[in-house]
CSV table of C-alpha atoms and ligand atoms in Angstrom, one decimal:
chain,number,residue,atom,x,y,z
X,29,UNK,CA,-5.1,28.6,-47.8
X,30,UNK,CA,-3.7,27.4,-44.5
X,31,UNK,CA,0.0,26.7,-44.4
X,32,UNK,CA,1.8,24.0,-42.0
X,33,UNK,CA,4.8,25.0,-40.1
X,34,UNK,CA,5.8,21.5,-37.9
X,35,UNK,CA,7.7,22.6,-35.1
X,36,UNK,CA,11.1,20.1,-34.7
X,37,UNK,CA,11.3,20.8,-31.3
X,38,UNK,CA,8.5,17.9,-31.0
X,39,UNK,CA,10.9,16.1,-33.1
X,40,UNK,CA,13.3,13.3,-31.9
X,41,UNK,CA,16.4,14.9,-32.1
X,42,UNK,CA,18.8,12.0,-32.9
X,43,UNK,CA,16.8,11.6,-35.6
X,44,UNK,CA,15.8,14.8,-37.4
X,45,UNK,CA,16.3,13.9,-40.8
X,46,UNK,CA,14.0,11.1,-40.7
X,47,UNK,CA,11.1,13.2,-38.9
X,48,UNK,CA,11.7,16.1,-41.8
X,49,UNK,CA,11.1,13.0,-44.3
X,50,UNK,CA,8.1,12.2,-42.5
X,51,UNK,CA,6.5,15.0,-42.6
X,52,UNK,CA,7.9,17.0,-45.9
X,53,UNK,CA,5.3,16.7,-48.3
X,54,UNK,CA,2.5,18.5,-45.5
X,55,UNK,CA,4.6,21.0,-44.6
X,56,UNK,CA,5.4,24.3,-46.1
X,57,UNK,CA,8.0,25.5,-43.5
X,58,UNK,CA,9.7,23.8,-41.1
X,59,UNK,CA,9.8,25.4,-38.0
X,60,UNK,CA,12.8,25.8,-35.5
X,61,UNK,CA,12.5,26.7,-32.5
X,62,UNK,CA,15.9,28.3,-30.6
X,63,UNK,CA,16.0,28.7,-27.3
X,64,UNK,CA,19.0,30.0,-25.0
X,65,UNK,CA,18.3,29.3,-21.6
X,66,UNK,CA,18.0,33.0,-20.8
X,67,UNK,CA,15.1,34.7,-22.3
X,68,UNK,CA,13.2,31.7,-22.2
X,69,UNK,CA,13.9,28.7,-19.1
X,70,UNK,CA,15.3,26.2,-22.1
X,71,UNK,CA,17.5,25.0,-23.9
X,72,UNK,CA,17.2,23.6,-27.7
X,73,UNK,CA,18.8,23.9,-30.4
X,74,UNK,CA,21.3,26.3,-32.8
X,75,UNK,CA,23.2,27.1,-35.9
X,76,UNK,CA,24.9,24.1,-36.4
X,77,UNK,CA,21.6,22.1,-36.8
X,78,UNK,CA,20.0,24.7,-38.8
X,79,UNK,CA,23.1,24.1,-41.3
X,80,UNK,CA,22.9,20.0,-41.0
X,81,UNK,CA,19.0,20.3,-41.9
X,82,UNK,CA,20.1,22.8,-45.0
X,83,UNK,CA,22.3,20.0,-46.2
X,84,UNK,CA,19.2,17.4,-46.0
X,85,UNK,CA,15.6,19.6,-47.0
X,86,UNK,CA,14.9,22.1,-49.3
X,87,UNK,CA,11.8,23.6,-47.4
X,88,UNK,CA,11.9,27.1,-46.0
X,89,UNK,CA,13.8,27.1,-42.3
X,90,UNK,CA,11.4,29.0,-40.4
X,91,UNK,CA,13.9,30.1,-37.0
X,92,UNK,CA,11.9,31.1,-34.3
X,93,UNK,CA,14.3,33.2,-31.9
X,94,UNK,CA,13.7,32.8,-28.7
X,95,UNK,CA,16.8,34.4,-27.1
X,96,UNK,CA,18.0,37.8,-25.6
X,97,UNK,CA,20.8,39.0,-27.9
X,98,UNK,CA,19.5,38.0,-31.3
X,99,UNK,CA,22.1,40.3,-33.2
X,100,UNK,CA,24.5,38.6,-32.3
X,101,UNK,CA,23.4,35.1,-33.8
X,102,UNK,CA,21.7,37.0,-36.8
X,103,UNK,CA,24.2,36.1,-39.5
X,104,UNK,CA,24.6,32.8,-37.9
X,105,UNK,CA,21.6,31.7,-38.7
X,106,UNK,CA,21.7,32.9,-42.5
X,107,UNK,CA,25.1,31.2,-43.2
X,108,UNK,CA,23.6,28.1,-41.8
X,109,UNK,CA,20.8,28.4,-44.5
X,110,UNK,CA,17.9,29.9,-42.6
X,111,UNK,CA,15.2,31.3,-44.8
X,112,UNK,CA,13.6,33.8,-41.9
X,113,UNK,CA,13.8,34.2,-39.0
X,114,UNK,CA,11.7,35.6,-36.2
X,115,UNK,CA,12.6,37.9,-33.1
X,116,UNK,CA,10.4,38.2,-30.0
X,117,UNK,CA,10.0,42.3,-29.6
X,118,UNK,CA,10.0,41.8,-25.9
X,119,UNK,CA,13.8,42.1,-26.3
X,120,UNK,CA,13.7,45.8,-27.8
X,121,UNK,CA,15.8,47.1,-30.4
X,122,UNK,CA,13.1,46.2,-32.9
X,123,UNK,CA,14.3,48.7,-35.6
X,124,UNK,CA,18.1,47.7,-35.0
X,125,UNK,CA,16.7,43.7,-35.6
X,126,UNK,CA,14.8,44.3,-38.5
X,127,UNK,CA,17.2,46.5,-40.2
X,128,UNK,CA,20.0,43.7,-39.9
X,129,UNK,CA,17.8,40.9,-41.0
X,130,UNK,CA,17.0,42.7,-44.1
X,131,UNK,CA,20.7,43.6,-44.9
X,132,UNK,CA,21.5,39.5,-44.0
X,133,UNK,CA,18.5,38.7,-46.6
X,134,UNK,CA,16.3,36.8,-44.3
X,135,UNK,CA,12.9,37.4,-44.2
X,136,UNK,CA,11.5,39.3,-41.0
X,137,UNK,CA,9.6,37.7,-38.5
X,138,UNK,CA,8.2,39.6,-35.2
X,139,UNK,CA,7.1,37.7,-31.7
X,140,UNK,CA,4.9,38.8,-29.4
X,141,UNK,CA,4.6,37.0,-26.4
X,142,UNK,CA,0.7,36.2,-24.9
X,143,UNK,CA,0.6,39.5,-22.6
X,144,UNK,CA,1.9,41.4,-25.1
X,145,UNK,CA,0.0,43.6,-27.0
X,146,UNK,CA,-0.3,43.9,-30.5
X,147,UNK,CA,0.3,47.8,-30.1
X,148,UNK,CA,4.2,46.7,-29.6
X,149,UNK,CA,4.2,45.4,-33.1
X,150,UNK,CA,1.7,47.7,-34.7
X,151,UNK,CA,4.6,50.3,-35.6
X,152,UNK,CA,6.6,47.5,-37.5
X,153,UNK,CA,4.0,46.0,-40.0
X,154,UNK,CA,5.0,47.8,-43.0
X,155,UNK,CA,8.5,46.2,-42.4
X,156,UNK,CA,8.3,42.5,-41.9
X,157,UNK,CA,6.9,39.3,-43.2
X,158,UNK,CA,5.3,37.5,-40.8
X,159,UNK,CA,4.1,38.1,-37.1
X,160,UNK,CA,3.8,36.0,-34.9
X,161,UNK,CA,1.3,35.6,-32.1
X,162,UNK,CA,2.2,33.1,-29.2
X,163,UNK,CA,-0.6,31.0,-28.2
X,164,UNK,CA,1.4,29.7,-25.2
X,165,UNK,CA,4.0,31.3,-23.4
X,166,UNK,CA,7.4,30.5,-25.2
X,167,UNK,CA,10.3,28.0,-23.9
X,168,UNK,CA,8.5,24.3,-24.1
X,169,UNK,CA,6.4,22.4,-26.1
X,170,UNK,CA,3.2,20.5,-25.9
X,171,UNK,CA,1.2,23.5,-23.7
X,172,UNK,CA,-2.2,24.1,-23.8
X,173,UNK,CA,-3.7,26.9,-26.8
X,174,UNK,CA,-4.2,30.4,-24.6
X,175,UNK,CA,-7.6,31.0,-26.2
X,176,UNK,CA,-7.6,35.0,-24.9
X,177,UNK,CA,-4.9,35.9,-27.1
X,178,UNK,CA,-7.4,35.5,-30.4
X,179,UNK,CA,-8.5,38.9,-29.8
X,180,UNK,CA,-5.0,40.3,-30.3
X,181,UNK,CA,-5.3,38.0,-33.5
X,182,UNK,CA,-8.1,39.9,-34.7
X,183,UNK,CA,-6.7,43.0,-34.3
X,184,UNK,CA,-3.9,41.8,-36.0
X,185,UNK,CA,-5.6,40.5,-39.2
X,186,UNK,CA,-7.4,43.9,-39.6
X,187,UNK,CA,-4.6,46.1,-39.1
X,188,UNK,CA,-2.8,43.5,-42.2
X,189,UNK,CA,-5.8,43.6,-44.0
X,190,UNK,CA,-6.3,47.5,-44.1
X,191,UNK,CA,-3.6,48.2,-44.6
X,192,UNK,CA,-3.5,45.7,-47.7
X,193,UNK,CA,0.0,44.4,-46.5
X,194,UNK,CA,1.2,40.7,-47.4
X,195,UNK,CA,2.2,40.0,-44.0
X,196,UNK,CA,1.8,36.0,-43.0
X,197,UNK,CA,0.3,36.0,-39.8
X,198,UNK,CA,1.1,32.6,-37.8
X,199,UNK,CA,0.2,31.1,-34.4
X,200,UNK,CA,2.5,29.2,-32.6
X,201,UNK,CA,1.3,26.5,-29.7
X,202,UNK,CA,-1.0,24.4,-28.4
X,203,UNK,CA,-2.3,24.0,-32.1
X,204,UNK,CA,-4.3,20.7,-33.4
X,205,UNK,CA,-7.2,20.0,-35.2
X,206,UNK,CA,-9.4,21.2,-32.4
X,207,UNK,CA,-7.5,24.6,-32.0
X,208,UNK,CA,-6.0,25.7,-35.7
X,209,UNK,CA,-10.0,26.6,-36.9
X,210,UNK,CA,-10.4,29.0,-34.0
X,211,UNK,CA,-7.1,30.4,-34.9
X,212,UNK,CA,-8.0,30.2,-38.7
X,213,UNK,CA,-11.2,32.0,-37.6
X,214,UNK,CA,-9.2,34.5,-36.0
X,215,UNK,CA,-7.5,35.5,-38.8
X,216,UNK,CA,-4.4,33.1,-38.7
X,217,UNK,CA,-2.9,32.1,-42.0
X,218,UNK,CA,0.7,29.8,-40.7
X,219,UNK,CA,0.0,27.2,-37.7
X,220,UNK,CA,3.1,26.2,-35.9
X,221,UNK,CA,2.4,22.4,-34.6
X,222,UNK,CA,4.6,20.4,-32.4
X,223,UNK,CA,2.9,17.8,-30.4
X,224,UNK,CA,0.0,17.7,-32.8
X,225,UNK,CA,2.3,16.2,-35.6
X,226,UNK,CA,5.7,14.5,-34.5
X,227,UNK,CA,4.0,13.2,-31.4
X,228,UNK,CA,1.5,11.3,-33.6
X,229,UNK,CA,1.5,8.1,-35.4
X,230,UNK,CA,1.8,9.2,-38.8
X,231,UNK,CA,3.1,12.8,-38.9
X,232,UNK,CA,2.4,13.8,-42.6
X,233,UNK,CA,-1.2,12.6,-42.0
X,234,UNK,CA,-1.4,14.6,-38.6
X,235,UNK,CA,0.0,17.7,-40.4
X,236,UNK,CA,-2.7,17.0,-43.0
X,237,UNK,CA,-5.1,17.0,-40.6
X,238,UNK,CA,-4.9,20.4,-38.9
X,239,UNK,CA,-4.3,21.7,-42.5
X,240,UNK,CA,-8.3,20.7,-43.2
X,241,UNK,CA,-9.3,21.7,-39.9
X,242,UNK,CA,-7.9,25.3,-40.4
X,243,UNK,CA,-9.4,25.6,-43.9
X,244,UNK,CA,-12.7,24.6,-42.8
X,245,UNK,CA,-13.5,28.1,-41.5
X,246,UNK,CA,-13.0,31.3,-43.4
X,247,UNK,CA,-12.2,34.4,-41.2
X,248,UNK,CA,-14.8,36.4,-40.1
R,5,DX5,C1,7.1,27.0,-27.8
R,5,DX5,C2,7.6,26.9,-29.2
R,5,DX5,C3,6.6,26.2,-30.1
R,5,DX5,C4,6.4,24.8,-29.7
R,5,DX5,C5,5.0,24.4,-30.1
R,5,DX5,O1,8.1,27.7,-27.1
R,5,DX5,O2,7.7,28.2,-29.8
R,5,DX5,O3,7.0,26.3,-31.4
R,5,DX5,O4,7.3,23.9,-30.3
R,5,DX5,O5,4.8,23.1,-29.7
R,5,DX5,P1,3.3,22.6,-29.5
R,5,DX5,O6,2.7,22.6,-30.8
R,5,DX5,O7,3.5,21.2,-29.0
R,5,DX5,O8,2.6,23.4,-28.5
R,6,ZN,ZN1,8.0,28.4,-32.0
């Protein structure tokens, strides 16, 4: 089973509650994406629209962290109603991260970037719930799928696997219909989409769409 994550960052911001509508029914998390200007070259979006979303959708708040000094925005992000969220490890302080995200009650994501290698998170699998692997590099959307990094995909699907750990493993840009089943093949269970559903005609169908696509293949 393939789950959706839409990424809101494709999203028209001044209108966020209709583009969750849209697409609720196809998605199973919604994913935001927080940038701060500093560990990636962006701006987007924080707490406060985290909370206003909380107030309008019951589907899990997926917060993707891109930002240098996570622990301080940590609880943050859980008063506002985030469900997980997930911390690049090229900031360091892994152990310090995931500790304080467990005691806040979020589930625990981990980031690595594209040139980083799964090694960095190999250490942590037995602590989080998802990891993710960046098929572009981080800070904008609508890039181009970085087809190299399946390899560290791989790895990472067999290192879950023997380990027999429950551990979601999602990819996060340039995903669409063409991309998600090489992804899927890969070993990816949660595909992050931006461009390939809010910047489409019909969202829920677009959403739908790379669903089928990624449950087409089965993992080698
Ligand atoms: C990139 C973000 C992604 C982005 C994906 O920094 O982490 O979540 O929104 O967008 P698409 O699917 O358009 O590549
Ligand atoms: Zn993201």
């Amino acid at each position: 089973m393939a789950r959706i994550a839409p990424s809101i960052l494709s999203a028209d911001f001044a209108a966020l509650a209709a583009a969750v509508d849209q697409v609720g029914a196809e998605a199973d998390l919604l994913h935001v994406d927080v940038m701060d200007g500093h560990f990636v070259p962006n701006i987007s979006i924080g707490p406060p629209v985290v909370k206003a979303l909380r107030r309008h959708t019951d589907l899990y708040l997926d917060c993707h962290l891109m930002i240098t000094n996570p622990e301080r925005y940590l609880p943050a992000f859980r008063d506002a109603g985030a469900d997980g969220c997930s911390v690049h490890v090229e900031v360091g302080r892994t152990e310090a991260l995931i500790d304080q995200m467990r005691e806040l009650g979020l589930d625990v994501g981990l980031v690595l970037n594209p040139e980083t290698p799964f090694a960095a998170a190999e250490p942590w699998l037995d602590h989080i719930d998802l990891l993710l692997v960046m098929t572009v590099h981080p800070g904008f959307g609508g890039q181009s799928f970085i087809a190299t990094v399946m390899e560290k995909v791989e790895k990472a699907r067999a290192a879950i696997d023997e380990r027999g750990l429950r551990v979601a493993l999602q990819v996060d840009g340039g995903i669409d219909p063409t991309t998600a089943p090489v992804a899927a093949a890969a070993g990816a269970d949660t595909f992050v989409a931006g461009n390939a559903v809010f910047a489409q005609p019909d969202p829920a169908a677009a959403a739908a769409a790379i669903r089928a696509a990624a449950e087409s293949v089965r993992p080698a």
